[in-house]
XYZ file of C-alpha atoms in Angstrom:
565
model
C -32.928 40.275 9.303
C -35.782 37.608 9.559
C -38.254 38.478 7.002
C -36.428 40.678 5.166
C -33.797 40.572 1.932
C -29.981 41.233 1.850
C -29.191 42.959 -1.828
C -26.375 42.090 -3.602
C -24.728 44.608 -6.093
C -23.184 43.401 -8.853
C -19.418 44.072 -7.842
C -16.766 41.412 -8.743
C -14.023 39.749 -6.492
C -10.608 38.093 -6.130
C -9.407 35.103 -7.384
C -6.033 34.635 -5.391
C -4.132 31.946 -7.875
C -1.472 31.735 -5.426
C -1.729 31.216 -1.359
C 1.755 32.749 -1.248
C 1.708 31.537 2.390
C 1.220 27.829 1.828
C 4.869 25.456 1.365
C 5.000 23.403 -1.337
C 3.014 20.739 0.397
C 0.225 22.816 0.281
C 0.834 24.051 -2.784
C 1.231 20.520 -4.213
C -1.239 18.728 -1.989
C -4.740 18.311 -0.696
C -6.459 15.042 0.786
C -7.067 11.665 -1.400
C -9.666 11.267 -3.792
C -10.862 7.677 -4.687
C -13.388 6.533 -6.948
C -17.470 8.411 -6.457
C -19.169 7.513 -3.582
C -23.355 6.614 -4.208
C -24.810 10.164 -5.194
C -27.710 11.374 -3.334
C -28.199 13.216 0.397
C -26.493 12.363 3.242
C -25.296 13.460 6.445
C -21.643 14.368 6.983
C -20.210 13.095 9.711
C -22.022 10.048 11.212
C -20.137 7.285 9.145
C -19.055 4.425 10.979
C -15.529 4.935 11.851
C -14.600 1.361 11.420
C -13.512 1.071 14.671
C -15.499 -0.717 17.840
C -16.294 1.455 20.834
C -14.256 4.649 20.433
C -12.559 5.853 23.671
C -13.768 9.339 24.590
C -11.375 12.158 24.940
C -7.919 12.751 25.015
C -5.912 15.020 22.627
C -4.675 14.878 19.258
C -1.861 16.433 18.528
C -0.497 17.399 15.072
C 2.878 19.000 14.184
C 3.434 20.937 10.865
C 5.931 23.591 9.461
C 2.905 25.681 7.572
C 1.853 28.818 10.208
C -1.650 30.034 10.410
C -1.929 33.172 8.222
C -4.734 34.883 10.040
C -5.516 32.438 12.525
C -9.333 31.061 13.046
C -11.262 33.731 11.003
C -12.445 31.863 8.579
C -13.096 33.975 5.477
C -9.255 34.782 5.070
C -7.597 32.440 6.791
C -5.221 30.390 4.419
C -2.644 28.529 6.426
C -3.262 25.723 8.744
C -5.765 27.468 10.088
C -7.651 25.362 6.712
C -7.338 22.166 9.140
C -8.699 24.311 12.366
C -11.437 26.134 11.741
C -13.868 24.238 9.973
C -14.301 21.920 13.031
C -14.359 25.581 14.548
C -17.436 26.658 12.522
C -21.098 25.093 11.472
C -21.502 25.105 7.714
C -25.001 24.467 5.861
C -24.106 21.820 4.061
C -20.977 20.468 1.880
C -20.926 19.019 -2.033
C -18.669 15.884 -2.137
C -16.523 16.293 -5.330
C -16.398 13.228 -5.874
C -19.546 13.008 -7.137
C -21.288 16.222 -6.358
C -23.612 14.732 -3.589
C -25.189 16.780 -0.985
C -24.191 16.656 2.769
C -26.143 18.510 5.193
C -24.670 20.206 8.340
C -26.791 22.721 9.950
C -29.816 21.978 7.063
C -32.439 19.699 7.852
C -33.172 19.888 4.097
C -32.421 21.825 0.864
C -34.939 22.369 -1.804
C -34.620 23.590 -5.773
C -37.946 24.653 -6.724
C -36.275 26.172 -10.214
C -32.830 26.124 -11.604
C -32.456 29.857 -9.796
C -33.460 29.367 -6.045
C -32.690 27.497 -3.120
C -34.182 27.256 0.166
C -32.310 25.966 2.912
C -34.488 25.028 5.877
C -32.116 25.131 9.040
C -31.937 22.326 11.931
C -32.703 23.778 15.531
C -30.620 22.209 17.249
C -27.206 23.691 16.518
C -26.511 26.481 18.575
C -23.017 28.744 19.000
C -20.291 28.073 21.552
C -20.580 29.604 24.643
C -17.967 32.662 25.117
C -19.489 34.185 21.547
C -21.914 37.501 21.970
C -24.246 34.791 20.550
C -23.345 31.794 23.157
C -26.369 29.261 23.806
C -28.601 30.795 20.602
C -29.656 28.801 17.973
C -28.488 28.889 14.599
C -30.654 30.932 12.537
C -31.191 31.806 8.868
C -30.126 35.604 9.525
C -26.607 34.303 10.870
C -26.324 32.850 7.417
C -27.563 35.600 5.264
C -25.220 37.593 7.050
C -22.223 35.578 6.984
C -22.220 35.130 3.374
C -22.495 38.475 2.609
C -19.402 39.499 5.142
C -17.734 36.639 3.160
C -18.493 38.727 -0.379
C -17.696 41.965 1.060
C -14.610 40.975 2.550
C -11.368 42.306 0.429
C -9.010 39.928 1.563
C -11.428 36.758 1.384
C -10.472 35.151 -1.653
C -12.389 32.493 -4.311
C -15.715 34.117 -4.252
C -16.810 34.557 -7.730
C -20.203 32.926 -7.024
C -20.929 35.904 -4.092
C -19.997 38.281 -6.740
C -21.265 37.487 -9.971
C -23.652 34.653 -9.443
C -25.596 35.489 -6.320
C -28.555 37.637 -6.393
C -30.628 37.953 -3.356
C -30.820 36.045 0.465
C -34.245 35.838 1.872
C -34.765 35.145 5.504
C -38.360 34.869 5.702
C -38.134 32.851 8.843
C -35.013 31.741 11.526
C -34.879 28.737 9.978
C -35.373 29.404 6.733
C -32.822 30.841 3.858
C -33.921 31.426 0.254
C -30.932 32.148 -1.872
C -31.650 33.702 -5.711
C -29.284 33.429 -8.096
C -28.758 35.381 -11.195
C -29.266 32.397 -13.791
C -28.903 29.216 -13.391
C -25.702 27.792 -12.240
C -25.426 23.613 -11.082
C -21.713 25.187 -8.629
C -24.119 27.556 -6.361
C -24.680 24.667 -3.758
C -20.727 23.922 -3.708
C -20.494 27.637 -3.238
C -22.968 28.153 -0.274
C -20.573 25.195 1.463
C -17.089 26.031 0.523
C -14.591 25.828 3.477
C -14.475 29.539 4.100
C -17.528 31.090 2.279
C -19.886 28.506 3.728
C -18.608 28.956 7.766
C -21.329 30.376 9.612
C -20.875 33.218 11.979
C -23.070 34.951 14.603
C -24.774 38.121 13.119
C -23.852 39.833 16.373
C -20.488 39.170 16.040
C -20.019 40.284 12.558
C -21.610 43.750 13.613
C -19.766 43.959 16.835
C -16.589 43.124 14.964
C -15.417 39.910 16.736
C -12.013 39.061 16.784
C -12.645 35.396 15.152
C -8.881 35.248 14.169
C -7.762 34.657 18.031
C -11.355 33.661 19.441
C -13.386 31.492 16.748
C -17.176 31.849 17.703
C -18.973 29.015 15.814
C -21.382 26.237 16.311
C -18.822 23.088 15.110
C -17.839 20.437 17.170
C -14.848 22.228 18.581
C -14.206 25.622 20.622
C -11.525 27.497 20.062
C -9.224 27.865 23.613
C -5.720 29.193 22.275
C -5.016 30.648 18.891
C -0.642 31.077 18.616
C -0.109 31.576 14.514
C 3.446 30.386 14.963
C 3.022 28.042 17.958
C 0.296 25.791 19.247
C -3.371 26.151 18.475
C -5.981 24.038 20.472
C -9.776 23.572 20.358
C -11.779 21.785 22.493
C -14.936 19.148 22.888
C -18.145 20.868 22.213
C -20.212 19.043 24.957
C -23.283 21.014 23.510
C -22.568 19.905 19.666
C -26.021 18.051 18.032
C -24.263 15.058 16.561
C -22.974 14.197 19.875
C -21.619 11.492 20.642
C -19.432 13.651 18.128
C -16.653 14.606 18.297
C -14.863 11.732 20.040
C -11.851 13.401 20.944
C -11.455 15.659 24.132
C -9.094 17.933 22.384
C -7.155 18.349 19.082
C -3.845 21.251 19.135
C -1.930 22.039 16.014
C 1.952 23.007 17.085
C 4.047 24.760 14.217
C 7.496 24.011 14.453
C 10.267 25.852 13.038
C 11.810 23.324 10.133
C 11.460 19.947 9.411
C 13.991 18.360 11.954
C 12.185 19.587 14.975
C 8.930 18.309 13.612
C 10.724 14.833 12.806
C 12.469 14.925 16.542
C 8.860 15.637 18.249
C 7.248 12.454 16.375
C 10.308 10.752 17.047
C 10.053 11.898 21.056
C 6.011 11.137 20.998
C 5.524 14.547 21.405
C 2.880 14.917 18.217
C 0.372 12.293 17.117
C 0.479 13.209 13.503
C 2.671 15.055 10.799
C 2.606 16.672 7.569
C 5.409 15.316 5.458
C 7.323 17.600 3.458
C 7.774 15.012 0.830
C 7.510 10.839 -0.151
C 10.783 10.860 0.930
C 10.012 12.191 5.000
C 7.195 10.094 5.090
C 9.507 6.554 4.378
C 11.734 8.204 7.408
C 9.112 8.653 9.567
C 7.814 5.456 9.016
C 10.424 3.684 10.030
C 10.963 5.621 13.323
C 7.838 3.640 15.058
C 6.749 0.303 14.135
C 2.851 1.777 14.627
C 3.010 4.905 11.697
C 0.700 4.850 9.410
C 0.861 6.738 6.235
C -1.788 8.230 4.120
C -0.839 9.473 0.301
C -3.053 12.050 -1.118
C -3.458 12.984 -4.412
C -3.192 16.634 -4.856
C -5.736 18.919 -6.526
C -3.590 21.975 -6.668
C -1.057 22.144 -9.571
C 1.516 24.321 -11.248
C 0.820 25.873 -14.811
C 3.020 28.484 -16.878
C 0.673 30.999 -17.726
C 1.243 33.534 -21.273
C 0.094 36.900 -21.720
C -2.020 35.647 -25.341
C -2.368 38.986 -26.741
C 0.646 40.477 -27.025
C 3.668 39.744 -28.486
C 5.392 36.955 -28.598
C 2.856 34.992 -27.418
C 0.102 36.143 -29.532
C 2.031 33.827 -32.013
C 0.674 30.734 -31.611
C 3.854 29.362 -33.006
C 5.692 30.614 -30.104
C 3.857 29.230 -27.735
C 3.506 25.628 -29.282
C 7.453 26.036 -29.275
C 7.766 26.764 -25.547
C 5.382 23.783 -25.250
C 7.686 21.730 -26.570
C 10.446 23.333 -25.248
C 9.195 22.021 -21.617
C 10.624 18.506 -20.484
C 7.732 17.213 -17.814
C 9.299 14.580 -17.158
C 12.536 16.256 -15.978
C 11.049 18.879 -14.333
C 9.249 16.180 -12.093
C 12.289 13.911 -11.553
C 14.233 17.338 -11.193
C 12.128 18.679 -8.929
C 9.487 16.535 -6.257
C 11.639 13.366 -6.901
C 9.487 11.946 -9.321
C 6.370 11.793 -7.604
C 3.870 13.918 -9.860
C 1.993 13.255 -12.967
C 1.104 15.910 -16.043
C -2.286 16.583 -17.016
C -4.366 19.138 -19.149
C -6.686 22.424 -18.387
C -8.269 20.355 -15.077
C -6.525 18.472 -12.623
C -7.310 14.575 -12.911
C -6.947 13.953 -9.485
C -10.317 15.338 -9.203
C -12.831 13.082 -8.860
C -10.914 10.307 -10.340
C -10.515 11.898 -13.553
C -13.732 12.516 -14.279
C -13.594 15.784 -15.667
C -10.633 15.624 -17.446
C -9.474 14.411 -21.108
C -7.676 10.866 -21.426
C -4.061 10.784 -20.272
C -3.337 9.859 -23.483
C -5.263 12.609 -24.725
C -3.537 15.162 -23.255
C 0.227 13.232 -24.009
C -0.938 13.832 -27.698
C -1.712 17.553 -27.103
C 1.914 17.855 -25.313
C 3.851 15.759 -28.159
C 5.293 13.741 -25.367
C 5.552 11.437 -27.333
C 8.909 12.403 -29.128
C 12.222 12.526 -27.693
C 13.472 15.627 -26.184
C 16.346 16.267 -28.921
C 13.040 15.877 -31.369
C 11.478 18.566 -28.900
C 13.944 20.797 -29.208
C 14.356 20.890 -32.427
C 10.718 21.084 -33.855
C 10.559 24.203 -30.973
C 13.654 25.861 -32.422
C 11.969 25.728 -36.169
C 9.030 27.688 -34.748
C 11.058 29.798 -32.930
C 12.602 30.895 -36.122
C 9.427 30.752 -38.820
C 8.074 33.152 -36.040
C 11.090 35.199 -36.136
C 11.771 35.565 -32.367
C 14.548 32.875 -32.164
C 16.966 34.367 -29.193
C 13.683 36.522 -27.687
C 14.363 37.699 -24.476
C 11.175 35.984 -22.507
C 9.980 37.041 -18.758
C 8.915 35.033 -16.361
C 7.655 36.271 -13.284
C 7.147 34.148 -9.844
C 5.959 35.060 -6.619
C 9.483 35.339 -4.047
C 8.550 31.564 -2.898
C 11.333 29.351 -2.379
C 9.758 26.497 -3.989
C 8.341 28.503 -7.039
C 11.785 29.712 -7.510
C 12.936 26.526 -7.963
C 10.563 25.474 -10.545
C 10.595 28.511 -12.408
C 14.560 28.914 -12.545
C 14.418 25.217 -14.266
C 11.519 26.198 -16.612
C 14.193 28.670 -17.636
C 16.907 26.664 -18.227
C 14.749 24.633 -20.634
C 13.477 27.242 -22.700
C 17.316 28.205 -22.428
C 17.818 24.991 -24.539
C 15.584 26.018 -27.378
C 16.978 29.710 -28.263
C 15.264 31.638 -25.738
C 16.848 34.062 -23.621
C 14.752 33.157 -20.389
C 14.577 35.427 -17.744
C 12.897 34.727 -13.818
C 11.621 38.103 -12.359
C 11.185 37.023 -8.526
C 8.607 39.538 -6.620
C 7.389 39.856 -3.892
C 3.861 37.469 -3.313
C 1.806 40.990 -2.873
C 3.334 42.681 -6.040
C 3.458 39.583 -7.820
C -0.278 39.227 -7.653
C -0.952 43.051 -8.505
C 0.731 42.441 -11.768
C -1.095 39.130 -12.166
C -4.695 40.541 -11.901
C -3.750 43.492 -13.610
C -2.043 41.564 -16.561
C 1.340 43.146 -16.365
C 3.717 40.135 -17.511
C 4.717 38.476 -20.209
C 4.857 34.401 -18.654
C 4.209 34.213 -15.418
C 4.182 30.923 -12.608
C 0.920 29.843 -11.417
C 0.152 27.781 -8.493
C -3.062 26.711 -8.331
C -4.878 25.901 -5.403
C -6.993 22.489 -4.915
C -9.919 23.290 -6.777
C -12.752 20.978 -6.135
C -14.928 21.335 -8.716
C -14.269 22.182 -12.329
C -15.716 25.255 -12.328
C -12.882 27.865 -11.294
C -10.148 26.026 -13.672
C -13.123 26.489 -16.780
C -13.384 30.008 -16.051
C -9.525 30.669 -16.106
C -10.031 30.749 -20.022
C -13.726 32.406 -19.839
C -13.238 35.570 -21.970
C -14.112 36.922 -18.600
C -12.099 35.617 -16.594
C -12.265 34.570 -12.773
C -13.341 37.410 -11.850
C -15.619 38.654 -14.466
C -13.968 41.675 -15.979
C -11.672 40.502 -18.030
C -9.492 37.160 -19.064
C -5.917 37.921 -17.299
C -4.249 36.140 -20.271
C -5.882 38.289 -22.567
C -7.596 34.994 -24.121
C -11.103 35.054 -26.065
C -12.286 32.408 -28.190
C -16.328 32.639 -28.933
C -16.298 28.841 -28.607
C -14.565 28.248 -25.281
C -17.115 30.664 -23.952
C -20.168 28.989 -25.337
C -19.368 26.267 -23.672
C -18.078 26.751 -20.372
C -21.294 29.158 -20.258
C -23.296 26.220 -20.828
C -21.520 24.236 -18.417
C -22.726 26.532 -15.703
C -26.793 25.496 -16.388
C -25.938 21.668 -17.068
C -27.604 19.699 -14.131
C -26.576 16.527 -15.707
C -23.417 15.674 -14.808
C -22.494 13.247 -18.068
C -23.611 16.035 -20.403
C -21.679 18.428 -18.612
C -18.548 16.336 -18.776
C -18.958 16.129 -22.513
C -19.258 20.014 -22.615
C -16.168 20.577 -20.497
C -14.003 17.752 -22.361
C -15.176 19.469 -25.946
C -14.071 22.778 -24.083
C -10.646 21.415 -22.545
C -9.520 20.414 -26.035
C -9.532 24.240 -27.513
C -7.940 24.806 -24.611
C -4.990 22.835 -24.916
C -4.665 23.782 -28.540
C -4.796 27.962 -27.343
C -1.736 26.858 -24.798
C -2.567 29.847 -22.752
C -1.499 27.897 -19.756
C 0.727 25.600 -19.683
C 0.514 22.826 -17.421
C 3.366 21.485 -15.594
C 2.507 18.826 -13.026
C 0.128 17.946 -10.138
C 1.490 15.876 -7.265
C 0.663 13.966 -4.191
C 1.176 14.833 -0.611
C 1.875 12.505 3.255
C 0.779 12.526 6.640
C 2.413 10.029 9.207
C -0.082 8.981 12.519
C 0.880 6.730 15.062
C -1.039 3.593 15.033
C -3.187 4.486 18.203
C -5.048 6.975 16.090
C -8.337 5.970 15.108
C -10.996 7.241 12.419
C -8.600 9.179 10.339
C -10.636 8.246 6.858
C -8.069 9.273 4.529
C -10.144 8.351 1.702
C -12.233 11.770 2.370
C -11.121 14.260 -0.724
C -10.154 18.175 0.024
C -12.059 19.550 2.223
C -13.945 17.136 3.298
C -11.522 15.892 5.706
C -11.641 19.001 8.000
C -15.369 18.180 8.535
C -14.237 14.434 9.657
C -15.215 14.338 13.375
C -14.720 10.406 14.159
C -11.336 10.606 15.043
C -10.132 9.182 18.697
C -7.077 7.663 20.320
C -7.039 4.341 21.883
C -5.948 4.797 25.192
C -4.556 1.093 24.988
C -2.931 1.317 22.026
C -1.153 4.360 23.049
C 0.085 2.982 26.514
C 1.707 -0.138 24.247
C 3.297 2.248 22.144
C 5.105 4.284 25.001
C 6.216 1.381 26.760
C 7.518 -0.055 23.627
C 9.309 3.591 23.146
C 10.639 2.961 27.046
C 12.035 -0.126 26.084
């Protein structure tokens, strides 16, 4: 492909809302995010670890109850495989969301000579894993011209409305050079070109010989894939060949999924795994009190759980009615009721992301919820609507992909619009038809689980007049305003004048109540104290492409013969 240009037609994708895969702790939880970092370029993965001389090698394990979906491939994997294969696969470059700073991977340097192109000039150095049709071969420009496109082309690769609506053209003029055109201009095009799964880079001769990436990987990371069991233990090894060595410390890192919860508990317990993923608060205070040396790390989720109304037909095209079921919803119980507590409400964009930043003032958003009155005051104001509308006893559907957890929380979402006169009703399909009907519009209500969006792009564009996926709003929502500015959003370089454009925007959206937001929460992992470089502080993704982690062989042998003892 060097010197020539990859066309893009103008065909849209998939927006999945739901991973229907993913347990509630991936449903309610990605990794930390703490206040911005210093904006500008870096270099992801040669922070200082904190630690002094890192011991080289050994194996970290880590036990979960969330299977890989389609193992290592990374344009549709959506399971654990999240954790796996982007230490699997070389990436470009990632944005920090944060605060939108660049970090290069396999680009020297990145360039914006106008608000519609980019040229990425590639490193040399990074070459793919041996065992790949490509093994020992640099990285070039072509591999990621052609990746992106089998990323856009893909039908079951989800989130890739920038491939499909945004991008334009790749040029490959050179190996180590990729110019990327966009349609117009749009400040989210570098967080497309390194999201987790769009952004992995594959070998061109793999994608035309049809690799099996799922079992095999193939990449240029700082791992290699050596076993690939969905349901039992995934491994990847050192990448003695990687360009950032002495990265990766470790000598290996293996994933086991275990049945349930108890046998995950009993193989920490036994020193079996290194680290966990706690279901809930409440597992991680166990598990840190069955080793004096655990260490656990909260993270703020980015995903969150919304109630989402069919605008345009009735009865929600009365805007009465859906102020009423507004009110009609009890936050506070439904978070007590339902993660113990250990969520917070918020408006159109998640405020775990990037501090807050994007999103209105808490208080803000109370206002827009009336959370300030009591719940009999609720109730009450939600029944008067109810009946000025004339729909008081209205049978009301709500549909929810057949997920345990989802059931949950939409079966008590029924039993408080119960409470206020409405005859509440959970239709429970299966995650494949559930999802037909969503992008096809076929509901009246329907639960949403929204994955950890970093940026606010995607959560903007759920109340575009075109939607997500540019043919249409799924709610059946248009408001000339809300599109005017979101659109402008998408050309505002400056960050502080897009934040006032997307706050002015949030604010008609939480007086259309299309969606209704229910709660974000937080998420645990437990580590033994041995393990070193874990940076927890890293946000979303950006703690698959941390690469400083070791064990201290010390630290370890005074654990197990305090365990002996």
């Amino acid at each position: 492909m060097a010197g020539a240009a990859a066309e893009v037609d103008g065909h849209f994708g998939v927006i999945l809302p739901l991973r229907a895969q993913i347990s509630r702790r991936r449903l309610l939880a990605s990794l930390a995010v703490l206040p911005p970092a210093a904006a500008g370029l870096a270099v992801f993965g040669c922070a200082d670890s904190g630690d002094e001389g890192p011991d080289a090698g050994g194996t970290l394990r880590t036990g979960t109850t969330l299977p890989l979906s389609f193992g290592l491939d990374p344009h549709v994997e959506v399971g654990t495989g999240l954790a796996i294969f982007p230490r699997v696969y070389g990436y470009l470059l990632h944005v920090d969301p944060r605060d939108e700073s660049l970090l290069l991977d396999h680009a020297a340097s990145v360039e914006q000579p106008d608000e519609t192109t980019i040229i990425v000039h590639l490193r040399e150095d990074a070459r793919f894993h041996e065992g790949s049709p490509a093994a020992g071969r640099a990285v070039t420009s072509s591999d990621a011209a052609a990746s992106i496109l089998r990323f856009r082309d893909n039908a079951l690769a989800v989130s890739k409305t920038w491939h499909t609506t945004m991008l334009s053209r790749l040029e490959t003029p050179d190996p180590q050079t990729l110019i990327v055109r966009t349609n117009r201009p749009y400040v989210y095009s570098l967080a497309a070109l390194g999201g987790i799964s769009g952004g992995a880079i594959l070998p061109v001769e793999s994608i035309e010989e049809r690799y099996d990436f799922a079992q095999r990987g193939g990449g240029s990371g700082p791992y290699i894939a050596r076993e690939t069991e969905p349901r039992g233990t995934t491994r990847i090894a050192r990448n003695a060949a990687y360009f950032r060595a002495p990265l990766p410390y470790l000598g290996e890192m293996s994933w086991t999924v275990f049945a349930d919860d108890g046998g995950k508990l009993e193989a920490f317990a036994r020193g079996e795994v290194d680290v966990i993923v706690n279901r809930d608060r409440v597992e991680a205070e166990e598990t840190a009190a069955l080793h004096a040396d655990v260490e656990v790390a909260e993270e703020r989720s980015l995903a969150w759980l919304s109630l989402g109304l069919r605008v345009d037909r009735p009865p929600f095209g009365d805007p009465r009615v859906r102020e009423a079921l507004d009110l009609a919803l009890d936050r506070a119980t439904l978070i007590r009721q339902l993660v113990a507590g250990d969520a917070r409400t918020l408006g159109p964009m998640n405020a775990h992301l990037a501090d807050g930043y994007w999103s209105p003032p808490d208080e803000e958003v109370a206002a827009a919820q009336s959370a300030a009155l009591a719940p009999s005051e609720r109730r009450a104001r939600a029944r008067t609507l109810l009946e000025e509308a004339g729909t008081a006893g209205a049978l009301v559907a709500i549909q929810t992909p057949d997920v345990a957890q989802l059931r949950d929380v939409a079966s008590a979402v029924r039993d408080q619009l119960g409470r206020v006169g409405l005859a509440a009703e959970v239709q429970v399909l299966p995650p494949l038809e559930w999802f037909v009907n969503f992008r096809s519009g076929r509901f009246e209500s329907t639960l949403l689980s929204h994955p950890p969006y970093e940026s606010p792009d995607l959560p903007a564009r759920l109340y575009h007049s075109a939607g997500v996926y540019g043919d249409g709003n799924t709610f059946g929502f248009f408001d000339a305003e809300v599109d005017a500015l979101v659109e402008r959003s998408w050309g505002e370089a400056d960050r502080a004048a897009r934040r006032e454009t997307l706050l002015a925007a949030q604010r008609l959206m939480l007086e259309s109540r299309v969606m209704l937001q229910l709660f974000t929460g937080r998420g645990y992992t437990s580590a033994r104290g041995y393990v070193r470089g874990r940076r927890p502080e890293l946000p979303g993704s950006l703690a698959q492409y941390n690469h400083e982690q070791w064990i201290d062989d010390a630290a370890r042998r005074g654990a197990r013969r305090e365990g002996d003892n």
